[in-house]
Short mmCIF file of C-alpha atoms and ligand atoms in Angstrom, two decimals:
data_model
loop_
_atom_site.label_atom_id
_atom_site.label_comp_id
_atom_site.label_asym_id
_atom_site.label_seq_id
_atom_site.Cartn_x
_atom_site.Cartn_y
_atom_site.Cartn_z
CA LEU A 1 -2.39 12.66 -42.02
CA GLY A 2 0.04 13.17 -39.14
CA TYR A 3 -2.15 11.08 -36.83
CA PHE A 4 -2.38 8.27 -39.40
CA ALA A 5 1.38 8.27 -39.85
CA GLY A 6 1.97 8.38 -36.08
CA ILE A 7 -0.38 5.50 -35.28
CA GLY A 8 1.00 3.48 -38.21
CA LYS A 9 4.60 4.04 -37.19
CA ALA A 10 3.84 3.21 -33.56
CA SER A 11 2.03 -0.01 -34.47
CA SER A 12 4.92 -1.12 -36.68
CA LYS A 13 7.01 -1.00 -33.49
CA GLY A 14 4.45 -2.98 -31.48
CA ILE A 15 2.88 0.04 -29.77
CA LEU A 16 -0.86 -0.12 -30.46
CA VAL A 17 -2.62 3.22 -29.98
CA LYS A 18 -6.42 2.86 -29.94
CA GLY A 19 -7.17 6.40 -31.22
CA SER A 20 -5.57 9.65 -32.38
CA ASN A 21 -6.79 11.48 -29.24
CA TYR A 22 -4.51 9.21 -27.17
CA LEU A 23 -1.54 10.00 -29.37
CA GLU A 24 -2.16 13.63 -28.56
CA ALA A 25 -2.48 12.96 -24.81
CA ILE A 26 0.78 10.97 -24.82
CA SER A 27 2.63 13.97 -26.25
CA LYS A 28 1.59 15.96 -23.15
CA ALA A 29 2.61 13.30 -20.58
CA LYS A 30 3.96 14.91 -17.41
CA VAL A 31 3.50 12.11 -14.87
CA VAL A 32 3.88 8.38 -15.53
CA LEU A 33 2.53 6.00 -12.89
CA PHE A 34 3.81 2.43 -13.02
CA ASP A 35 2.37 -0.67 -11.44
CA LYS A 36 5.14 -2.87 -9.99
CA THR A 37 4.43 -6.59 -10.31
CA GLY A 38 4.33 -7.72 -13.94
CA THR A 39 4.91 -4.18 -15.21
CA LEU A 40 8.27 -2.93 -13.87
CA THR A 41 9.18 -6.43 -12.74
CA LYS A 42 8.96 -9.69 -14.66
CA GLY A 43 6.14 -10.96 -12.48
CA GLN A 44 7.87 -14.33 -12.52
CA PHE A 45 8.30 -15.09 -8.88
CA GLU A 46 10.52 -17.86 -7.59
CA VAL A 47 9.77 -19.48 -4.26
CA THR A 48 12.91 -18.75 -2.22
CA ARG A 49 11.91 -20.11 1.22
CA THR A 50 9.03 -21.86 2.98
CA GLU A 51 8.47 -21.65 6.71
CA PRO A 52 5.64 -23.95 7.80
CA ALA A 53 3.95 -23.75 11.20
CA GLY A 54 2.59 -27.06 12.46
CA MET A 55 2.77 -28.94 9.14
CA SER A 56 5.40 -30.12 6.67
CA LYS A 57 6.83 -27.91 3.92
CA ASP A 58 5.15 -30.09 1.31
CA GLU A 59 1.75 -29.77 2.99
CA LEU A 60 2.10 -25.99 3.18
CA LEU A 61 3.02 -25.78 -0.50
CA ARG A 62 0.17 -28.14 -1.40
CA TYR A 63 -2.43 -25.98 0.36
CA ALA A 64 -1.05 -22.87 -1.34
CA ALA A 65 -0.92 -24.49 -4.81
CA TYR A 66 -4.48 -25.79 -4.48
CA ALA A 67 -5.75 -22.39 -3.30
CA GLU A 68 -3.95 -20.69 -6.20
CA SER A 69 -4.93 -23.30 -8.79
CA ASN A 70 -7.52 -21.11 -10.56
CA SER A 71 -5.73 -17.76 -10.36
CA ASN A 72 -3.62 -16.23 -13.13
CA HIS A 73 -1.86 -13.83 -10.76
CA PRO A 74 1.97 -14.04 -11.17
CA ILE A 75 2.21 -15.22 -7.53
CA ALA A 76 -0.21 -18.07 -8.25
CA VAL A 77 1.78 -19.21 -11.29
CA SER A 78 5.00 -19.36 -9.24
CA VAL A 79 3.40 -21.31 -6.38
CA ARG A 80 1.99 -23.91 -8.79
CA LYS A 81 5.39 -24.21 -10.45
CA ALA A 82 7.13 -24.77 -7.09
CA TYR A 83 4.54 -27.42 -6.16
CA GLY A 84 5.08 -29.19 -9.47
CA ALA A 85 2.52 -32.00 -9.05
CA ASP A 86 -0.94 -32.24 -10.65
CA ILE A 87 -3.85 -30.57 -8.92
CA ASP A 88 -7.02 -32.58 -8.29
CA GLN A 89 -9.72 -29.97 -8.90
CA SER A 90 -12.41 -32.16 -7.28
CA GLN A 91 -10.80 -31.38 -3.88
CA ILE A 92 -11.53 -27.66 -4.34
CA THR A 93 -15.17 -27.04 -3.52
CA GLN A 94 -15.04 -23.26 -3.22
CA CYS A 95 -12.59 -20.62 -4.35
CA SER A 96 -12.65 -16.85 -4.56
CA GLU A 97 -9.95 -14.31 -5.35
CA ILE A 98 -9.88 -11.15 -3.24
CA ALA A 99 -8.24 -8.37 -5.30
CA GLY A 100 -5.03 -7.02 -3.75
CA LYS A 101 -5.21 -9.53 -0.90
CA GLY A 102 -5.19 -13.16 -2.04
CA ILE A 103 -7.40 -16.25 -2.15
CA LYS A 104 -10.00 -17.92 0.05
CA ALA A 105 -10.74 -21.54 -0.85
CA VAL A 106 -12.24 -24.70 0.59
CA ILE A 107 -9.86 -27.62 -0.01
CA SER A 108 -10.71 -31.15 1.10
CA GLY A 109 -13.21 -29.59 3.51
CA ALA A 110 -10.69 -27.18 5.09
CA THR A 111 -11.00 -23.41 4.69
CA VAL A 112 -7.72 -22.10 3.34
CA LEU A 113 -6.61 -18.47 3.21
CA CYS A 114 -3.61 -17.68 1.08
CA GLY A 115 -2.42 -14.10 0.62
CA ASN A 116 -0.78 -11.09 2.22
CA SER A 117 -0.86 -9.68 5.76
CA ARG A 118 -4.00 -7.67 4.93
CA LEU A 119 -5.91 -10.86 4.15
CA MET A 120 -4.70 -12.38 7.44
CA ALA A 121 -5.72 -9.21 9.31
CA ASP A 122 -9.24 -9.41 7.79
CA TYR A 123 -9.65 -12.82 9.44
CA SER A 124 -7.81 -11.84 12.66
CA ILE A 125 -5.01 -14.32 12.07
CA ASN A 126 -1.68 -13.46 13.68
CA CYS A 127 1.26 -13.84 11.34
CA PRO A 128 4.96 -13.01 11.75
CA GLU A 129 6.41 -9.94 10.01
CA ALA A 130 8.61 -10.66 7.02
CA ASN A 131 10.76 -8.80 4.52
CA GLY A 132 10.04 -8.79 0.81
CA THR A 133 7.06 -10.40 -0.87
CA VAL A 134 5.53 -13.17 1.22
CA LEU A 135 2.47 -15.34 0.96
CA TYR A 136 0.83 -16.30 4.25
CA VAL A 137 -1.27 -19.46 4.53
CA ALA A 138 -3.93 -20.18 7.16
CA VAL A 139 -5.96 -23.38 7.42
CA ASP A 140 -9.29 -23.37 9.30
CA ASN A 141 -8.51 -19.97 10.81
CA LYS A 142 -5.13 -21.10 12.13
CA TYR A 143 -1.80 -19.71 10.84
CA ALA A 144 -0.06 -22.46 8.85
CA GLY A 145 3.12 -20.81 7.57
CA LEU A 146 4.62 -18.51 5.00
CA ILE A 147 6.12 -18.81 1.53
CA GLU A 148 8.75 -16.27 0.55
CA ILE A 149 8.90 -15.31 -3.10
CA ALA A 150 11.16 -13.00 -5.10
CA ASP A 151 10.74 -11.19 -8.40
CA MET A 152 13.24 -9.43 -10.69
CA PRO A 153 12.99 -6.10 -12.56
CA LYS A 154 12.50 -6.45 -16.33
CA GLU A 155 15.51 -5.78 -18.49
CA HIS A 156 14.41 -2.38 -19.84
CA SER A 157 12.67 -0.97 -16.75
CA ALA A 158 15.54 1.02 -15.21
CA GLU A 159 16.46 2.45 -18.61
CA ALA A 160 12.84 3.50 -19.24
CA VAL A 161 12.68 5.26 -15.86
CA LYS A 162 15.92 7.11 -16.62
CA MET A 163 14.77 8.18 -20.09
CA LEU A 164 11.47 9.48 -18.74
CA LYS A 165 13.20 11.46 -16.01
CA ASN A 166 15.62 12.96 -18.53
CA HIS A 167 12.60 13.97 -20.55
CA GLY A 168 11.27 15.90 -17.54
CA VAL A 169 8.54 13.38 -16.74
CA LYS A 170 7.79 12.50 -13.12
CA VAL A 171 7.89 8.74 -12.43
CA VAL A 172 5.88 7.16 -9.59
CA MET A 173 5.43 3.48 -8.69
CA LEU A 174 2.08 2.23 -7.34
CA THR A 175 1.90 -1.28 -5.93
CA GLY A 176 -0.32 -3.62 -3.99
CA ASP A 177 2.78 -5.31 -2.59
CA ASN A 178 4.12 -4.54 0.89
CA LYS A 179 6.44 -1.66 1.82
CA SER A 180 9.70 -3.58 2.03
CA ALA A 181 9.22 -5.24 -1.38
CA ALA A 182 8.23 -1.87 -2.86
CA ALA A 183 11.26 -0.09 -1.38
CA ALA A 184 13.66 -2.75 -2.68
CA ALA A 185 12.23 -2.61 -6.21
CA ALA A 186 12.15 1.22 -6.25
CA GLU A 187 15.80 1.38 -5.27
CA LYS A 188 16.88 -1.06 -7.98
CA LEU A 189 14.97 0.96 -10.59
CA GLY A 190 16.00 4.46 -9.52
CA ILE A 191 12.45 5.42 -8.51
CA THR A 192 12.16 7.82 -5.58
CA ASP A 193 8.37 8.22 -5.40
CA TYR A 194 6.28 5.17 -4.61
CA TYR A 195 3.12 4.10 -2.83
CA ALA A 196 2.76 0.55 -1.42
CA GLU A 197 -0.03 -1.68 -0.04
CA LEU A 198 -2.62 -0.24 -2.41
CA LEU A 199 -5.94 -1.78 -3.30
CA PRO A 200 -7.15 -1.40 -6.91
CA GLU A 201 -9.38 1.55 -5.94
CA ASN A 202 -6.44 3.29 -4.19
CA LYS A 203 -4.47 3.15 -7.45
CA SER A 204 -7.25 4.94 -9.32
CA GLU A 205 -7.73 7.46 -6.47
CA ILE A 206 -4.05 8.42 -6.64
CA THR A 207 -4.28 8.64 -10.45
CA LEU A 208 -7.28 10.98 -10.23
CA LYS A 209 -5.58 13.10 -7.57
CA MET A 210 -2.45 13.51 -9.73
CA LYS A 211 -4.68 14.45 -12.66
CA SER A 212 -6.48 17.12 -10.64
CA GLU A 213 -3.15 18.68 -9.60
CA LEU A 214 -1.95 19.25 -13.18
CA PRO A 215 -2.99 21.98 -15.62
CA ASP A 216 -5.07 20.95 -18.68
CA ASN A 217 -2.11 20.70 -21.03
CA GLU A 218 -0.18 18.23 -18.82
CA LYS A 219 -1.32 14.62 -18.72
CA VAL A 220 -1.08 11.56 -16.48
CA MET A 221 -0.30 8.10 -17.87
CA PHE A 222 -0.77 4.85 -15.98
CA VAL A 223 1.09 1.71 -17.05
CA GLY A 224 -0.14 -1.65 -15.73
CA ASP A 225 -0.74 -5.31 -16.48
CA GLY A 226 -3.25 -6.73 -13.98
CA ILE A 227 -6.97 -6.95 -13.29
CA ASN A 228 -6.19 -4.77 -10.28
CA ASP A 229 -4.87 -2.04 -12.59
CA ALA A 230 -8.02 -1.72 -14.70
CA PRO A 231 -9.65 1.09 -12.63
CA ALA A 232 -6.45 3.18 -12.77
CA LEU A 233 -5.96 2.48 -16.50
CA THR A 234 -9.44 3.93 -17.05
CA ALA A 235 -8.91 6.86 -14.65
CA ALA A 236 -5.65 8.06 -16.25
CA ASP A 237 -5.56 10.40 -19.27
CA THR A 238 -3.78 7.57 -21.07
CA GLY A 239 -3.90 3.99 -19.83
CA ILE A 240 -1.08 1.81 -21.14
CA ALA A 241 -1.31 -1.98 -20.82
CA ILE A 242 1.49 -4.50 -21.03
CA GLY A 243 0.76 -6.86 -23.95
CA ALA A 244 1.60 -9.91 -21.84
CA GLY A 245 -0.84 -8.71 -19.16
CA THR A 246 -4.42 -9.76 -18.48
CA ASP A 247 -7.24 -9.25 -21.03
CA VAL A 248 -9.06 -6.98 -18.58
CA ALA A 249 -6.10 -4.58 -18.50
CA ILE A 250 -5.69 -4.67 -22.28
CA ASP A 251 -9.42 -3.90 -22.71
CA ALA A 252 -9.33 -1.02 -20.22
CA ALA A 253 -6.21 0.58 -21.75
CA ASP A 254 -5.87 3.14 -24.56
CA VAL A 255 -2.45 1.93 -25.64
CA VAL A 256 -1.01 -1.62 -25.62
CA LEU A 257 2.72 -2.41 -25.58
CA MET A 258 2.76 -5.64 -27.60
CA LYS A 259 6.42 -6.30 -26.79
CA SER A 260 5.83 -5.77 -23.05
CA ARG A 261 8.96 -3.60 -22.95
CA LEU A 262 8.85 -0.47 -20.80
CA SER A 263 11.35 1.36 -22.99
CA ASP A 264 8.40 1.63 -25.39
CA VAL A 265 6.81 4.17 -23.00
CA PRO A 266 9.47 6.87 -23.62
CA ALA A 267 9.52 5.71 -27.27
CA ALA A 268 5.77 6.38 -27.54
CA ILE A 269 6.20 9.84 -26.01
CA ARG A 270 8.97 10.65 -28.49
CA MET A 271 6.90 9.43 -31.43
CA SER A 272 3.83 11.37 -30.32
P1 ADP B 301 0.86 -5.11 -7.94
O1 ADP B 301 0.08 -3.88 -7.65
O2 ADP B 301 2.28 -5.00 -7.46
O3 ADP B 301 0.78 -5.55 -9.37
P2 ADP B 301 -1.34 -6.80 -7.00
O4 ADP B 301 -2.29 -5.67 -6.73
O5 ADP B 301 -1.61 -7.72 -8.13
O6 ADP B 301 0.20 -6.27 -7.06
O7 ADP B 301 -1.27 -7.64 -5.69
C1 ADP B 301 -1.03 -6.99 -4.48
C2 ADP B 301 -0.76 -7.98 -3.41
O8 ADP B 301 -1.95 -8.73 -3.15
C3 ADP B 301 0.29 -9.00 -3.77
O9 ADP B 301 1.59 -8.54 -3.48
C4 ADP B 301 -0.12 -10.17 -2.88
O10 ADP B 301 0.39 -9.96 -1.59
C5 ADP B 301 -1.62 -10.06 -2.83
N1 ADP B 301 -2.26 -10.94 -3.85
C6 ADP B 301 -2.97 -10.56 -4.93
N2 ADP B 301 -3.42 -11.64 -5.62
C7 ADP B 301 -2.96 -12.73 -4.98
C8 ADP B 301 -3.06 -14.14 -5.17
N3 ADP B 301 -3.70 -14.68 -6.20
N4 ADP B 301 -2.47 -14.94 -4.26
C9 ADP B 301 -1.81 -14.42 -3.22
N5 ADP B 301 -1.66 -13.12 -2.97
C10 ADP B 301 -2.23 -12.27 -3.81
MG1 MG B 302 0.70 -5.95 -11.71
#
């Protein structure tokens, strides 16, 4: 009866728990791992600066928007918004998304790479160092410029981190973003432990390692929103997905926060 009441009460507050065993695991949470982009932060990037190399700003943005035209990554959404114009899909003959790195596409016959420094390194393209989150673009294996983007923490993130810490829970941030963007976000949110530049499999490796270091009665939760978070959501004792996140994350998770508010994480622990 207690489980029924708990799950019912949680769902009335927009916290969907997919089984009573998860309610029990939540009550033993000792470590909470958070994804950054789209989980702790809004995931609504704004383009703050473009720095083309050998082409105009408009051309650079056009290549990026076309490359990102089929992605639902928060970065892709912001690039398309900054571009503003319609995208002629017939110009895009090939397109693949490389998790944690970016996009490779063929646009009007040119091979376009659009992503982070790791993607550029994979194709041996030299690119300048930059602070914060940046998107590098290369056309036909030649560096074509960078697009700087910025994201903001969600309203309830810092408060959620504080509540969890007060509750004796360890908070760690795991992100695929670069070190400087990770450090800036961690500082704003009061998070001291973080890991940056992670691929999806690194997130689940860290989750499994944390799990193995805890006794049986202490549990690890992972909170995430993206396709890249699915392996870690499955690896954790309790996977928590952001309701506004991708379907893959929601499927992989044991708990879904329908209101996409992180203060519902400490609320769920209290309720459990
Ligand atoms: P997080 O772990 O913070 O949610 P992701 O794992 O989704 O971030 O992405 C990690 C990094 O991979 C991003 O910061 C970006 O540099 C790069 N990336 C991923 N997807 C894309 C994309 N569609 N376009 C450009 N870059 C991308
Ligand atoms: Mg994310």
